[in-house]
C-alpha positions as a printed Julia matrix, in Angstrom:
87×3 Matrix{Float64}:
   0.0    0.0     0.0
   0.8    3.88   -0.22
   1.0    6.67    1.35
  -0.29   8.75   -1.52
  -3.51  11.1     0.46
  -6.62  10.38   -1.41
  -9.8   12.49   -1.03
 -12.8   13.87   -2.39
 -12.91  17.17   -4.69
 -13.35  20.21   -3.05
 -16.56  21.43   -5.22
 -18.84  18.4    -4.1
 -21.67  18.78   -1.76
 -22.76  15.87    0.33
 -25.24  15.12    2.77
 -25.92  11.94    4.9
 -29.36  11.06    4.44
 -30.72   7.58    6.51
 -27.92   5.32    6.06
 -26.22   6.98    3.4
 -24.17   9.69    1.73
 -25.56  11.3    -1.35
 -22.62  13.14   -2.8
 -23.49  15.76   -5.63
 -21.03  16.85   -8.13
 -21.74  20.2    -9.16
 -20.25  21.1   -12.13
 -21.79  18.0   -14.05
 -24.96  17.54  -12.31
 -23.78  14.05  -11.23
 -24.92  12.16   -8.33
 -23.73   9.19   -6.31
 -25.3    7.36   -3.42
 -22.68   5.78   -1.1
 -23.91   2.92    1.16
 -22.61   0.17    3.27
 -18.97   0.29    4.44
 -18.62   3.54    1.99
 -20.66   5.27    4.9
 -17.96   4.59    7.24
 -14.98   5.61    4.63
 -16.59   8.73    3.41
 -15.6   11.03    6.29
 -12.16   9.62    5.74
 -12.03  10.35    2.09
 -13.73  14.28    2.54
 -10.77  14.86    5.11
  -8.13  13.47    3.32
  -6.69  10.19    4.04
  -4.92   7.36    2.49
  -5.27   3.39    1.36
  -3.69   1.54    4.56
  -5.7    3.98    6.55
  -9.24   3.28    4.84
  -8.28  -0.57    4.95
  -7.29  -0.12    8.95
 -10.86   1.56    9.11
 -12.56  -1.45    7.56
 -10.51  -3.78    9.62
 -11.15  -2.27   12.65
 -15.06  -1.67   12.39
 -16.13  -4.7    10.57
 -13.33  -7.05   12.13
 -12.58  -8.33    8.55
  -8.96  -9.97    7.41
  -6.75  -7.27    5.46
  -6.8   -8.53    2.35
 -10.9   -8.54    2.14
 -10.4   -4.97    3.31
  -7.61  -4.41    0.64
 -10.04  -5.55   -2.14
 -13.15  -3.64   -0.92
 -10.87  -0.36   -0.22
  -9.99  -1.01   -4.31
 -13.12  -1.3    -5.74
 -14.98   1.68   -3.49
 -12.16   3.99   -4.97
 -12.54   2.54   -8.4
 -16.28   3.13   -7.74
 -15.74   6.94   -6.86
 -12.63   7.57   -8.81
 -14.88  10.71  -10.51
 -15.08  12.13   -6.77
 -11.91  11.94   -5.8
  -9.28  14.34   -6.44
  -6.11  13.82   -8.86
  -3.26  12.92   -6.4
């Protein structure tokens, strides 16, 4: 893993809503609903953070092995790679 900080663009507006975040990307009227483990990551990602430290956050609130949490950190970042700003 790196140490690269990953996070979310400045310009989006989000809001928790039930059990999950709605992010809104402004400039292309683009939505995404986050759910699941994303909930937990999200705050994470809008402060700035990086891979081994979303994976440590997955490991530590869902008591899953690292590798599971290696593979699920992949794909949620694949998933919001629009979101998220150029390193």
């Amino acid at each position: 893993m790196t140490s690269t900080t990953i996070r979310t663009r400045a310009e989006l507006v989000w809001q928790e809503v039930d059990d999950q975040v709605v992010v809104l990307d402004p400039g292309s009227s683009t939505y995404h609903g986050v759910t699941g483990a994303g909930t937990t990551l999200w705050p994470l990602l809008v402060r700035g953070t990086t891979r081994d430290e979303l994976v440590a956050e997955l490991r530590a609130v869902f008591s899953i092995d690292g590798s599971r949490a290696e593979e699920d950190v992949e794909v949620f970042l694949a998933e919001l790679a629009p979101f998220l700003q150029e390193p």
